Coordinates of C-alpha atoms and ligand atoms in Angstrom, one line a residue:
X1 CA -20.8 14.7 -72.3
X2 CA -19.1 11.4 -71.1
X3 CA -16.3 11.6 -69.0
X4 CA -13.8 8.6 -69.8
X5 CA -13.8 6.3 -67.0
X6 CA -10.3 5.1 -66.0
X7 CA -9.3 2.6 -63.5
X8 CA -5.5 2.6 -62.0
X9 CA -3.9 -0.5 -61.0
X10 CA -2.2 1.3 -58.0
X11 CA -4.4 -0.5 -55.4
X12 CA -3.1 -4.1 -56.5
X13 CA 0.5 -3.3 -55.9
X14 CA 2.0 -6.1 -54.1
X15 CA 3.5 -5.6 -50.6
X16 CA 4.8 -7.9 -47.9
X17 CA 2.2 -8.8 -45.0
X18 CA 1.6 -6.7 -42.3
X19 CA 1.7 -7.7 -38.6
X20 CA -2.1 -7.9 -38.5
X21 CA -2.3 -10.0 -41.5
X22 CA 0.3 -12.4 -40.0
X23 CA -1.6 -12.4 -37.2
X24 CA -5.0 -13.3 -38.8
X25 CA -3.1 -15.9 -41.1
X26 CA -1.9 -17.3 -38.1
X27 CA -5.5 -18.0 -36.4
X28 CA -6.5 -19.3 -39.9
X29 CA -3.7 -21.7 -39.9
X30 CA -4.3 -23.0 -36.1
X31 CA -8.1 -22.6 -36.7
X32 CA -8.4 -20.5 -33.6
X33 CA -11.7 -19.0 -34.4
X34 CA -12.9 -21.8 -36.7
X35 CA -11.4 -20.5 -39.5
X36 CA -13.7 -17.5 -39.1
X37 CA -12.7 -13.6 -39.7
X38 CA -15.0 -11.1 -38.4
X39 CA -14.1 -7.6 -37.9
X40 CA -16.0 -4.3 -37.3
X41 CA -15.8 -0.4 -37.7
X42 CA -16.9 1.2 -34.3
X43 CA -17.2 4.8 -34.6
X44 CA -18.8 6.7 -32.0
X45 CA -21.6 9.1 -33.6
X46 CA -20.3 12.5 -32.2
X47 CA -18.9 13.8 -35.3
X48 CA -17.9 13.2 -39.1
X49 CA -15.5 10.9 -40.1
X50 CA -11.7 11.9 -41.0
X51 CA -9.1 10.6 -43.0
X52 CA -7.7 9.0 -39.8
X53 CA -11.1 7.0 -39.6
X54 CA -10.5 6.1 -43.4
X55 CA -7.4 4.3 -42.1
X56 CA -9.2 2.3 -39.6
X57 CA -12.1 1.7 -42.2
X58 CA -9.8 0.5 -44.9
X59 CA -8.4 -1.8 -42.5
X60 CA -11.3 -3.4 -40.8
X61 CA -13.1 -3.8 -44.4
X62 CA -9.9 -4.6 -46.1
X63 CA -9.1 -7.6 -43.9
X64 CA -12.5 -8.8 -44.0
X65 CA -12.5 -8.9 -47.7
X66 CA -9.0 -10.3 -47.8
X67 CA -9.8 -13.2 -46.0
X68 CA -13.4 -13.8 -47.0
X69 CA -15.1 -12.9 -43.6
X70 CA -17.5 -10.2 -42.6
X71 CA -17.1 -6.6 -41.2
X72 CA -19.9 -4.9 -39.1
X73 CA -20.4 -1.3 -38.9
X74 CA -21.4 -0.9 -35.2
X75 CA -22.1 2.8 -33.9
X76 CA -20.5 3.0 -30.2
X77 CA -23.3 5.2 -29.0
X78 CA -23.0 4.8 -25.5
X79 CA -22.8 8.8 -24.5
X80 CA -26.1 10.1 -25.0
X81 CA -25.1 13.7 -24.4
X82 CA -22.8 14.0 -27.6
X83 CA -24.4 12.1 -30.3
X84 CA -26.9 12.6 -33.0
X85 CA -28.5 10.9 -35.7
X86 CA -26.7 13.6 -38.1
X87 CA -23.8 11.8 -37.5
X88 CA -24.8 8.3 -38.0
X89 CA -26.1 9.3 -41.3
X90 CA -23.3 11.1 -42.6
X91 CA -21.1 8.2 -41.2
X92 CA -22.8 5.9 -43.3
X93 CA -22.8 7.7 -46.4
X94 CA -18.8 8.3 -45.9
X95 CA -18.2 4.7 -45.7
X96 CA -20.2 3.8 -48.6
X97 CA -18.5 6.6 -50.6
X98 CA -15.2 5.3 -49.6
X99 CA -16.4 1.9 -51.3
X100 CA -17.3 -0.4 -48.5
X101 CA -20.5 -2.1 -47.7
X102 CA -21.8 -3.5 -44.5
X103 CA -24.5 -5.1 -46.0
X104 CA -27.2 -5.9 -43.3
X105 CA -24.7 -6.0 -40.5
X106 CA -25.4 -2.6 -39.0
X107 CA -25.5 -2.7 -35.2
X108 CA -25.6 -0.2 -32.2
X109 CA -24.1 -0.7 -28.9
X110 CA -27.4 0.6 -27.6
X111 CA -29.1 -2.5 -29.2
X112 CA -27.0 -4.2 -26.2
X113 CA -28.0 -2.3 -23.4
X114 CA -30.1 -5.1 -21.7
X115 CA -27.7 -7.8 -22.4
X116 CA -25.0 -5.2 -20.8
X117 CA -27.4 -4.7 -17.7
X118 CA -27.7 -8.3 -17.5
X119 CA -24.0 -8.9 -17.3
X120 CA -23.5 -6.2 -14.8
X121 CA -25.8 -7.7 -12.6
X122 CA -24.1 -11.1 -13.1
X123 CA -20.6 -9.6 -12.1
X124 CA -22.1 -7.9 -9.0
X125 CA -23.8 -11.5 -8.0
X126 CA -20.2 -12.9 -8.6
X127 CA -18.7 -10.4 -6.4
X128 CA -16.8 -8.5 -9.2
X129 CA -18.5 -5.2 -9.2
X130 CA -20.1 -3.0 -6.7
X131 CA -22.0 0.1 -6.6
X132 CA -19.8 3.3 -5.3
X133 CA -21.4 6.2 -4.0
X134 CA -18.1 8.6 -4.2
X135 CA -18.4 11.7 -6.2
X136 CA -16.4 12.0 -9.6
X137 CA -13.8 13.9 -8.1
X138 CA -13.6 11.5 -4.9
X139 CA -13.2 8.8 -7.3
X140 CA -10.2 10.3 -9.3
X141 CA -8.7 11.3 -6.0
X142 CA -8.9 7.7 -4.4
X143 CA -7.6 6.3 -7.6
X144 CA -4.4 7.7 -7.1
X145 CA -1.8 8.2 -9.9
X146 CA 1.1 6.6 -11.5
X147 CA 3.4 7.2 -8.3
X148 CA 0.6 6.7 -5.7
X149 CA -1.4 3.5 -5.4
X150 CA -5.1 3.8 -5.1
X151 CA -7.4 3.6 -2.0
X152 CA -10.3 1.4 -1.4
X153 CA -13.5 3.6 -1.7
X154 CA -15.5 3.1 1.6
X155 CA -18.4 1.7 -0.5
X156 CA -16.1 -1.1 -1.9
X157 CA -17.1 -3.9 0.2
X158 CA -21.0 -3.3 0.1
X159 CA -22.7 -6.7 0.1
X160 CA -24.0 -8.3 -3.1
X161 CA -27.5 -7.7 -1.9
X162 CA -27.0 -4.2 -1.1
X163 CA -25.0 -3.7 -4.5
X164 CA -28.0 -5.3 -6.3
X165 CA -30.8 -3.4 -4.7
X166 CA -28.8 0.1 -5.3
X167 CA -28.1 -1.0 -9.0
X168 CA -31.8 -1.8 -9.6
X169 CA -32.8 1.6 -8.1
X170 CA -30.0 3.4 -10.3
X171 CA -31.7 1.8 -13.3
X172 CA -35.4 2.7 -12.0
X173 CA -34.4 6.2 -11.9
X174 CA -34.4 6.9 -8.4
X175 CA -31.0 8.9 -8.2
X176 CA -29.8 12.0 -9.7
X177 CA -26.8 12.0 -12.2
X178 CA -23.4 11.1 -10.2
X179 CA -25.1 10.0 -7.1
X180 CA -23.8 6.5 -7.8
X181 CA -21.6 4.6 -10.5
X182 CA -21.2 0.9 -11.0
X183 CA -17.6 0.1 -10.5
X184 CA -15.5 -3.1 -11.3
X185 CA -13.5 -4.7 -8.4
X186 CA -10.4 -5.1 -10.3
X187 CA -7.0 -4.1 -8.8
X188 CA -6.5 -0.6 -6.9
X189 CA -2.7 -1.3 -7.1
X190 CA -2.2 -1.9 -10.6
X191 CA 0.4 0.2 -12.5
X192 CA -2.0 0.1 -15.3
X193 CA -4.6 3.0 -14.0
X194 CA -7.4 1.3 -16.2
X195 CA -7.5 -1.7 -14.1
X196 CA -7.9 0.6 -11.0
X197 CA -11.7 -0.2 -10.5
X198 CA -13.1 1.2 -13.8
X199 CA -16.6 2.7 -13.9
X200 CA -18.9 0.5 -15.9
X201 CA -22.3 2.0 -15.6
X202 CA -23.3 5.9 -14.8
X203 CA -26.4 7.5 -14.0
X204 CA -27.4 10.0 -17.1
X205 CA -30.8 11.4 -17.3
X206 CA -30.5 11.9 -21.0
X207 CA -32.5 11.0 -23.9
X208 CA -30.7 8.8 -26.3
X209 CA -31.1 9.2 -30.1
X210 CA -32.3 5.6 -30.2
X211 CA -33.7 4.3 -26.8
X212 CA -35.0 7.8 -26.0
X213 CA -36.0 7.6 -22.5
X214 CA -36.0 4.2 -21.8
X215 CA -32.6 4.2 -19.9
X216 CA -31.0 6.7 -17.2
X217 CA -27.8 4.4 -16.7
X218 CA -25.5 4.3 -19.4
X219 CA -22.5 1.9 -20.1
X220 CA -19.1 3.3 -20.3
X221 CA -17.1 2.6 -23.5
X222 CA -15.0 0.4 -21.3
X223 CA -17.6 -1.7 -19.9
X224 CA -19.4 -1.7 -23.6
X225 CA -16.9 -2.2 -25.9
X226 CA -15.4 -5.8 -25.3
X227 CA -18.8 -7.1 -24.8
X228 CA -20.1 -5.7 -28.0
X229 CA -17.4 -7.3 -29.9
X230 CA -18.2 -10.2 -28.1
X231 CA -21.8 -10.5 -29.0
X232 CA -21.2 -9.9 -32.4
X233 CA -18.8 -12.9 -32.5
X234 CA -15.8 -10.6 -33.6
X235 CA -12.8 -12.5 -34.2
X236 CA -10.3 -9.6 -34.8
X237 CA -10.8 -6.4 -32.9
X238 CA -8.7 -4.3 -34.4
X239 CA -8.1 -0.7 -32.7
X240 CA -5.9 1.9 -32.3
X241 CA -2.9 2.1 -29.9
X242 CA -4.4 3.8 -27.0
X243 CA -6.5 0.8 -26.2
X244 CA -3.4 -1.3 -25.7
X245 CA -3.6 -0.4 -22.2
X246 CA -7.3 -1.1 -21.7
X247 CA -6.9 -5.0 -23.3
X248 CA -6.3 -6.4 -20.1
X249 CA -9.5 -4.8 -18.7
X250 CA -11.5 -6.2 -21.8
X251 CA -9.9 -9.4 -21.1
X252 CA -10.8 -9.6 -17.5
X253 CA -14.5 -8.8 -18.2
X254 CA -14.7 -11.4 -20.8
X255 CA -13.1 -14.0 -18.8
X256 CA -15.2 -13.6 -15.8
X257 CA -18.2 -13.5 -18.1
X258 CA -16.9 -16.5 -19.7
X259 CA -18.0 -15.6 -23.0
X260 CA -16.7 -15.3 -26.7
X261 CA -13.2 -13.7 -26.6
X262 CA -12.1 -11.7 -29.7
X263 CA -8.5 -11.2 -30.1
X264 CA -7.6 -7.5 -30.1
X265 CA -4.9 -6.1 -32.2
X266 CA -3.7 -2.5 -31.9
X267 CA -2.1 -0.3 -34.6
X268 CA -1.0 3.4 -34.8
X269 CA -3.4 6.1 -35.7
X270 CA -3.2 8.2 -38.3
X271 CA -1.4 11.6 -37.7
X272 CA -1.1 14.1 -40.9
X273 CA 1.3 17.0 -41.0
X274 CA -0.8 20.3 -41.3
X275 CA -3.8 18.8 -40.2
X276 CA -5.8 18.2 -37.1
X277 CA -7.6 14.9 -36.5
X278 CA -9.2 15.2 -33.4
X279 CA -13.0 15.2 -33.4
X280 CA -12.7 18.0 -30.7
X281 CA -10.8 20.4 -32.7
X282 CA -12.7 19.7 -35.8
X283 CA -15.8 20.4 -34.1
X284 CA -14.4 23.7 -32.7
X285 CA -13.5 24.7 -36.4
X286 CA -17.0 24.1 -37.2
X287 CA -18.7 25.9 -34.4
X288 CA -16.4 28.6 -34.3
X289 CA -17.1 29.2 -38.0
X290 CA -13.7 29.0 -39.3
X291 CA -14.7 26.6 -42.0
X292 CA -18.2 26.6 -43.3
X293 CA -19.2 23.3 -42.0
X294 CA -18.2 19.7 -41.5
X295 CA -18.0 19.4 -45.3
X296 CA -16.0 22.5 -45.8
X297 CA -13.3 21.2 -48.6
X298 CA -10.4 22.3 -46.2
X299 CA -11.6 19.7 -43.8
X300 CA -9.8 16.5 -43.5
X301 CA -13.3 15.0 -42.9
X302 CA -14.3 12.6 -45.6
X303 CA -17.4 14.8 -46.4
X304 CA -14.9 17.6 -46.7
X305 CA -12.5 15.7 -49.0
X306 CA -15.2 14.4 -51.1
X307 CA -16.6 18.0 -51.9
X308 CA -13.1 19.2 -52.5
X309 CA -13.0 16.6 -55.2
X310 CA -10.8 14.1 -53.7
X311 CA -11.6 10.3 -55.4
X312 CA -12.3 7.7 -52.8
X313 CA -9.7 5.6 -54.7
X314 CA -7.0 7.9 -54.0
X315 CA -7.6 7.6 -50.3
X316 CA -7.6 3.9 -50.4
X317 CA -4.4 4.0 -52.2
X318 CA -3.1 6.3 -49.6
X319 CA -4.2 4.0 -46.8
X320 CA -2.7 1.2 -48.6
X321 CA 0.6 2.8 -49.1
X322 CA 1.3 4.2 -45.5
X323 CA 0.5 0.6 -44.3
X324 CA -0.3 -0.2 -40.4
X325 CA 2.8 -0.2 -38.1
X326 CA 2.9 -0.6 -34.1
X327 CA 4.4 3.0 -33.5
X328 CA 2.7 6.4 -33.6
X329 CA 4.0 8.4 -36.4
X330 CA 3.4 11.6 -38.5
X331 CA 2.8 11.1 -42.2
X332 CA 3.4 13.9 -44.7
X333 CA 0.2 15.5 -46.0
X334 CA 2.2 15.8 -49.2
X335 CA 2.0 11.6 -49.5
X336 CA -1.9 12.5 -49.6
X337 CA -1.9 15.0 -52.1
X338 CA 0.3 13.0 -54.2
X339 CA -2.0 9.8 -54.1
X340 CA -4.6 12.4 -55.1
X341 CA -2.6 13.8 -58.0
X342 CA -1.8 10.4 -59.3
X343 CA -5.5 9.4 -59.4
X344 CA -6.6 12.4 -61.1
X345 CA -3.7 12.5 -63.4
X346 CA -4.9 8.9 -64.7
X347 CA -8.8 9.8 -64.5
X348 CA -9.4 13.6 -64.8
X349 CA -10.2 14.8 -68.7
X350 CA -8.2 18.0 -69.4
X351 CA -10.2 21.1 -70.2
X352 CA -9.5 24.8 -70.3
X353 CA -10.5 27.6 -67.9
X354 CA -9.1 31.2 -67.5
X355 CA -9.3 32.2 -63.7
X356 CA -8.3 35.9 -64.0
X357 CA -9.3 36.8 -67.4
X358 CA -7.5 39.1 -70.0
X359 CA -9.3 40.2 -73.1
X360 CA -7.3 39.3 -76.2
X361 CA -8.7 40.5 -79.9
X362 CA -7.1 39.0 -83.0
X363 CA -7.4 41.7 -85.3
X364 CA -6.9 39.8 -88.4
X365 CA -9.8 37.2 -87.3
X366 CA -13.1 38.0 -89.0
X367 CA -15.7 39.7 -86.8
X368 CA -18.7 37.1 -86.4
X369 CA -16.7 34.0 -87.5
X370 CA -16.5 31.0 -85.3
X371 CA -14.7 28.0 -85.8
X372 CA -14.6 24.7 -83.7
X373 CA -11.0 23.5 -82.6
X374 CA -10.6 19.9 -81.9
X375 CA -9.4 19.4 -78.5
X376 CA -8.5 16.1 -77.2
X377 CA -9.3 15.5 -73.3
X378 CA -5.9 13.7 -72.9
X379 CA -2.8 15.0 -74.7
X380 CA -1.2 11.6 -75.1
X381 CA -4.0 9.0 -75.1
X382 CA -6.7 9.1 -77.9
X383 CA -9.0 6.7 -76.0
X384 CA -10.0 9.7 -74.1
X385 CA -11.8 11.4 -76.9
X386 CA -12.1 14.9 -77.7
X387 CA -14.5 17.7 -77.8
X388 CA -14.7 20.7 -80.2
X389 CA -13.9 24.2 -78.4
X390 CA -15.1 27.2 -80.1
X391 CA -12.3 30.0 -81.4
X392 CA -13.7 33.4 -82.2
X393 CA -12.0 37.1 -82.8
X394 CA -12.2 37.8 -78.9
X395 CA -10.7 35.5 -76.6
X396 CA -9.6 35.3 -72.9
X397 CA -6.2 34.4 -71.6
X398 CA -4.8 34.4 -68.1
X399 CA -3.8 37.7 -67.0
X400 CA -0.8 36.1 -65.6
X401 CA 0.3 35.0 -69.2
X402 CA 0.7 38.6 -70.4
X403 CA 3.7 41.0 -69.3
X404 CA 4.1 44.2 -71.1
X405 CA 7.5 44.2 -69.9
X406 CA 8.6 40.8 -69.4
X407 CA 11.5 39.5 -67.5
X408 CA 14.3 37.5 -69.2
X409 CA 13.3 34.0 -70.1
X410 CA 9.5 34.9 -70.5
X411 CA 8.1 32.5 -72.8
X412 CA 4.5 33.6 -72.7
X413 CA 2.9 36.6 -74.3
X414 CA 4.5 40.0 -74.4
X415 CA 4.5 42.5 -76.9
X416 CA 5.9 41.4 -80.3
X417 CA 6.2 38.0 -78.8
X418 CA 4.5 34.9 -80.4
X419 CA 2.7 32.1 -78.4
X420 CA 0.8 28.8 -79.3
X421 CA -2.8 28.8 -77.9
X422 CA -3.6 25.0 -77.0
X423 CA -5.3 23.2 -79.8
X424 CA -5.9 26.8 -82.0
X425 CA -3.0 28.7 -83.5
X426 CA -0.1 30.5 -83.2
X427 CA -0.6 34.1 -82.5
X428 CA 1.6 37.2 -82.1
X429 CA 1.0 40.5 -80.0
X430 CA 0.7 43.6 -81.8
X431 CA -0.3 45.9 -79.3
X432 CA -1.9 46.7 -75.8
X433 CA -4.6 49.0 -74.6
X434 CA -4.8 50.4 -71.3
X435 CA -7.4 52.0 -69.0
X436 CA -6.6 55.6 -69.3
X437 CA -7.5 56.4 -65.6
X438 CA -5.4 53.6 -63.8
X439 CA -3.0 52.4 -66.7
X440 CA -3.9 48.9 -66.3
X441 CA -3.8 46.7 -69.2
X442 CA -7.4 46.0 -70.3
X443 CA -7.0 44.3 -73.9
X444 CA -4.0 42.4 -75.7
X445 CA -4.4 42.7 -79.7
X446 CA -3.0 40.0 -81.5
X447 CA -2.7 38.7 -85.1
X448 CA -3.0 35.0 -85.5
X449 CA -1.1 32.6 -88.2
X450 CA -4.0 31.5 -90.2
X451 CA -1.7 28.5 -91.5
X452 CA -1.3 27.4 -88.0
X453 CA -4.9 26.6 -87.7
X454 CA -5.1 23.6 -84.9
X455 CA -2.0 25.0 -83.0
X456 CA 0.4 23.3 -85.2
X457 CA 3.6 25.3 -86.2
X458 CA 3.4 25.8 -90.1
X459 CA 7.0 25.9 -91.1
X460 CA 8.8 24.5 -87.8
X461 CA 9.4 27.9 -86.3
X462 CA 9.9 27.4 -82.5
X463 CA 7.2 28.9 -80.2
X464 CA 8.0 28.1 -76.7
X465 CA 5.3 29.2 -74.8
X466 CA 1.6 27.4 -75.1
X467 CA -1.3 29.2 -73.2
X468 CA -4.8 28.0 -72.2
X469 CA -7.6 30.2 -73.4
X470 CA -11.5 30.6 -74.1
X471 CA -13.7 32.3 -76.7
X472 CA -15.3 35.2 -75.0
X473 CA -18.5 34.9 -76.5
X474 CA -19.0 31.4 -75.9
X475 CA -17.1 30.7 -72.6
X476 CA -19.4 30.1 -69.2
X477 CA -18.7 32.5 -66.1
X478 CA -17.8 30.5 -63.4
X479 CA -16.5 31.0 -59.7
X480 CA -13.7 29.1 -58.7
X481 CA -12.7 28.5 -55.2
X482 CA -8.8 28.0 -54.6
X483 CA -8.1 25.9 -51.4
X484 CA -5.0 25.4 -49.8
X485 CA -3.8 23.8 -46.6
X486 CA -5.9 24.9 -43.6
X487 CA -2.7 25.4 -41.5
X488 CA 0.7 26.7 -42.1
X489 CA 2.3 24.9 -39.2
X490 CA 3.5 21.3 -39.8
X491 CA 2.0 20.3 -36.5
X492 CA -0.8 22.8 -35.8
X493 CA -1.1 22.2 -32.1
X494 CA 2.9 22.9 -31.3
X495 CA 2.2 26.6 -30.6
X496 CA 4.6 29.0 -28.7
X497 CA 3.3 29.6 -25.1
X498 CA 0.4 31.7 -24.8
X499 CA -0.8 31.2 -28.4
X500 CA -3.7 29.0 -29.6
X501 CA -3.6 26.2 -32.0
X502 CA -6.0 28.4 -34.2
X503 CA -3.0 30.9 -34.6
X504 CA -1.8 28.2 -36.9
X505 CA -4.5 28.6 -39.3
X506 CA -3.5 29.6 -42.7
X507 CA -5.0 33.0 -43.8
X508 CA -4.7 32.0 -47.3
X509 CA -6.4 28.7 -47.1
X510 CA -9.3 29.9 -49.3
X511 CA -9.3 32.3 -52.2
X512 CA -12.6 32.9 -54.2
X513 CA -12.4 34.1 -57.7
X514 CA -15.4 35.1 -59.3
X515 CA -15.8 36.2 -63.3
X516 CA -13.8 33.1 -64.2
X517 CA -14.3 31.8 -67.5
X518 CA -14.5 28.2 -68.3
X519 CA -15.0 26.5 -72.0
X520 CA -18.4 25.8 -72.9
X521 CA -18.2 22.1 -72.7
X522 CA -18.2 22.6 -68.9
X523 CA -21.7 24.1 -68.9
X524 CA -23.3 20.7 -68.1
X525 CA -20.5 19.6 -66.0
X526 CA -22.0 17.2 -63.4
X527 CA -21.7 18.3 -59.5
X528 CA -19.0 16.4 -58.3
X529 CA -17.3 15.8 -61.8
X530 CA -13.5 16.1 -61.7
X531 CA -11.4 17.9 -64.2
X532 CA -7.9 19.3 -64.9
X533 CA -7.8 22.6 -65.9
X534 CA -4.9 22.8 -68.2
X535 CA -1.7 24.3 -66.5
X536 CA -3.9 24.9 -63.3
X537 CA -4.7 21.9 -61.2
X538 CA -7.3 19.6 -60.8
X539 CA -11.1 20.9 -60.1
X540 CA -14.3 19.5 -59.2
X541 CA -18.0 20.8 -59.8
X542 CA -18.9 22.0 -56.3
X543 CA -21.9 19.9 -55.4
X544 CA -23.6 22.5 -53.1
X545 CA -23.3 26.1 -54.6
X546 CA -23.2 25.2 -58.3
X547 CA -26.3 26.2 -60.3
X548 CA -27.4 25.2 -63.7
X549 CA -25.2 27.2 -66.2
X550 CA -23.3 28.7 -63.3
X551 CA -20.9 26.1 -62.1
X552 CA -18.7 26.4 -58.9
X553 CA -15.4 24.9 -59.2
X554 CA -13.4 23.7 -56.0
X555 CA -9.6 23.4 -56.7
X556 CA -8.9 19.9 -55.2
X557 CA -5.0 20.2 -55.6
X558 CA -2.5 22.2 -57.9
X559 CA -0.6 20.0 -60.4
X560 CA 2.4 20.2 -58.7
X561 CA 3.4 20.3 -55.0
X562 CA 4.0 24.0 -54.5
X563 CA 4.6 23.2 -50.6
X564 CA 7.5 21.1 -51.2
X565 CA 8.9 23.9 -53.3
X566 CA 8.6 26.4 -50.4
X567 CA 9.8 24.0 -47.8
X568 CA 12.8 23.2 -49.7
X569 CA 13.4 26.9 -50.1
X570 CA 12.9 27.7 -46.5
X571 CA 15.2 24.6 -45.5
X572 CA 17.9 26.1 -47.9
X573 CA 17.5 29.4 -46.4
X574 CA 17.9 28.2 -43.2
X575 CA 21.1 28.7 -41.4
X576 CA 23.3 25.8 -40.8
X577 CA 23.7 24.1 -37.6
Ligands
ATP1 P1 -12.6 10.1 -29.8 O1 -11.3 11.0 -29.6 O2 -13.8 10.7 -29.7 O3 -12.4 8.7 -29.2 P2 -12.1 8.8 -32.4 O4 -11.5 9.6 -33.3 O5 -11.4 7.7 -31.5 O6 -12.7 10.0 -31.4 P3 -14.3 7.0 -32.7 O7 -15.6 7.1 -33.5 O8 -14.2 6.4 -31.5 O9 -13.2 8.1 -33.1 O10 -13.2 6.2 -34.1 C1 -13.8 4.9 -34.7 C2 -12.6 4.1 -34.9 O11 -11.8 4.8 -35.9 C3 -11.7 3.9 -33.7 O12 -11.6 2.2 -33.9 C4 -10.4 4.5 -33.8 O13 -9.6 3.6 -33.2 C5 -10.4 5.0 -35.3 N1 -9.7 6.1 -35.5 C6 -10.0 7.2 -34.9 N2 -8.9 8.1 -35.5 C7 -7.9 7.5 -36.0 C8 -6.8 7.8 -36.5 N3 -6.4 9.1 -36.6 N4 -6.1 6.7 -37.1 C9 -6.8 5.5 -37.4 N5 -7.7 5.0 -36.5 C10 -8.4 6.0 -36.3
MG2 MG1 -12.7 6.5 -29.8

C-alpha cells in the first residue's frame, strides 16, 4: 500500500538573518574570501551524533547551501584511543539521513598528519615551539591557574637543534608515551589559559583506525583544528562557544605559519531539557546497559531518533526554529516534540490499532459474515486516499474505553450506552461477561444499528464517543513499545548531593505491550514507516525487531503534550512564593 507523501512548508518560513549570516554576507560584500563560502562539519569519531550535532550540521551545510558554497565532512581523528570506524560509518549514515550531502569532500585530520608534522618542524626552526620533558602533572602545575601566572619549564629554552633532534626521535618511536611533548612557545602569563604554551604533539604508541601504526606521535585538537581548516580552504569556521577562548591560539598558529586564515565564528551549543547531550554520558548509558544501544529510541542520538520514528524534516525544522545565538541557553524538549508532531500530523496516515484489547461480540451481527468499511487515511483530506477495514461479529476495542461503572461525563462504552465505532457503525452495550475466578471483564456484548453502517448516525441522534477498533479474526498481532522521556528531571545532571545523574532516569521511559492488535492493512507496513494510530499517538515500524507479519511498533510521540499538562499541574499545586 502506498503511503501518501506530503511536504510541509515549515522549513521555508522567512526569518530575519542571524549573526552568522550577517557575517558571511559582509564577507561576500567585501570580497574577503574572493566571494567563496566554504564550511565544514568536524565530528570526532568517538561516538554517535546527537541532536546537538544536528544543530551544527544544519548550520554548516545550511550556510554552504544558502550561499552557493561547499561544506566538507572532516573527521577530527587525532585521538587514536577513543576513535573507531563504527563511529565513522554511523556519522556518515546520520548526516545523509538528515538530508545533507558532502559529495566527494570527505576528509580526515589524519590525512594531514604529514603536513602537520612539517609545520611543527617549521615552528621549531622559527623558535616558536619546543620539546618539553616535564610530566603531564608537572606541566599542569607549571601552567598555573587563573590566579597564578604560569612558570617556564626548565626545558623551554632548548636550542633549535636540540628541539629538532628530540622531536624527530619522538616521531621515530625512541621514547615511551608521556616522555616528551611538543609545546608552542606562546605566553605563560596570558589570562587565557589556552595560550600558556599549549601542547601541540604528544607521544602515543597506539594503532590508529586509518593510519595504523605509521605514527606514534599525534597532534592535539588545538594544534590540528585550525590548520586542517586552513588546508581545506575553509572560509567560515563555525564552532561552538567553548572554542571562543581557543581562537587567539588558532590565530597565533596560522599567522606564524603564514597560511590561509579562515574566519571563526562561535555559536551557542544546543542544550535540551530532560536530555543529556554529552558523548561521555551517552556512552555511559550504553555501556551500563541503561539503554539497548546508541540507537535505543530513547536516546537523543540521530540513530535513536530515527529508530523512534522521528522524521529528519522535523529535526531540520526544529533546528531552524531555535535559531543560532551567542549565548548558551536551554531549549525545552517540548519544542522538539512539537516539531515532530507538526510534521507527522501533516504526513502520517491515520490507521487503527488496539493496544490493550478487550473482546466485543456484536450479538446481532451474523456469524461468519465480514464486510469492508471504507476508512480514509485522513479525516478531512480525501487526497490521502483510503483503505478497507474488515468488520465482523467479534472485535477488539481498547480496554480503557469500557467502564462497567462509569464516572460522570463518560462518553465511551458502558452498560446500556451507545458509542460510534470509527467508520463502522453505532453500537450499544447490552451485557458484560466476567472471568468467574477474578471478576475481570473478559468480554462485552453489544448490538449494532445496521442503519448506521459506515459510522453515520441514521436519524441524527447524538453519540458523543467514537472508539477505534479492529476485527478480531483479521487483526494482526503486534508488539508496541511506548517510549517516554528518558529522564524525569529537567536538568538530569542537577542532582542532590551524593546522588548520581543516573538517579534522574525515568523508570517509566519504556513500556512494552505485547498482544496488541493492529488493522490488517499494517501487516506489510514497511520498517521505518510512520503512522498515526487514531486517538493514541504517532508510531513507526521498528527497523530492527520487526518480522514479516509480526510488526513491532515504536511510539514516537503522543498526540498531545502530556508532560506540559503534568508540569502545569505541578506548578499549580506548588505553594506560592
Ligand atoms: P566532545 O565533548 O567529545 O568534544 P562534541 O560533542 O564536541 O564532543 P564533536 O564530534 O567534537 O563532539 O562535535 C562536532 C561538532 O559538533 C563540533 O563542531 C561541535 O562544536 C558541534 N557540537 C557538538 N555538540 C553540540 C551541541 N550540543 N550543539 C551544537 N553543536 C554541537
Ligand atoms: Mg568536540
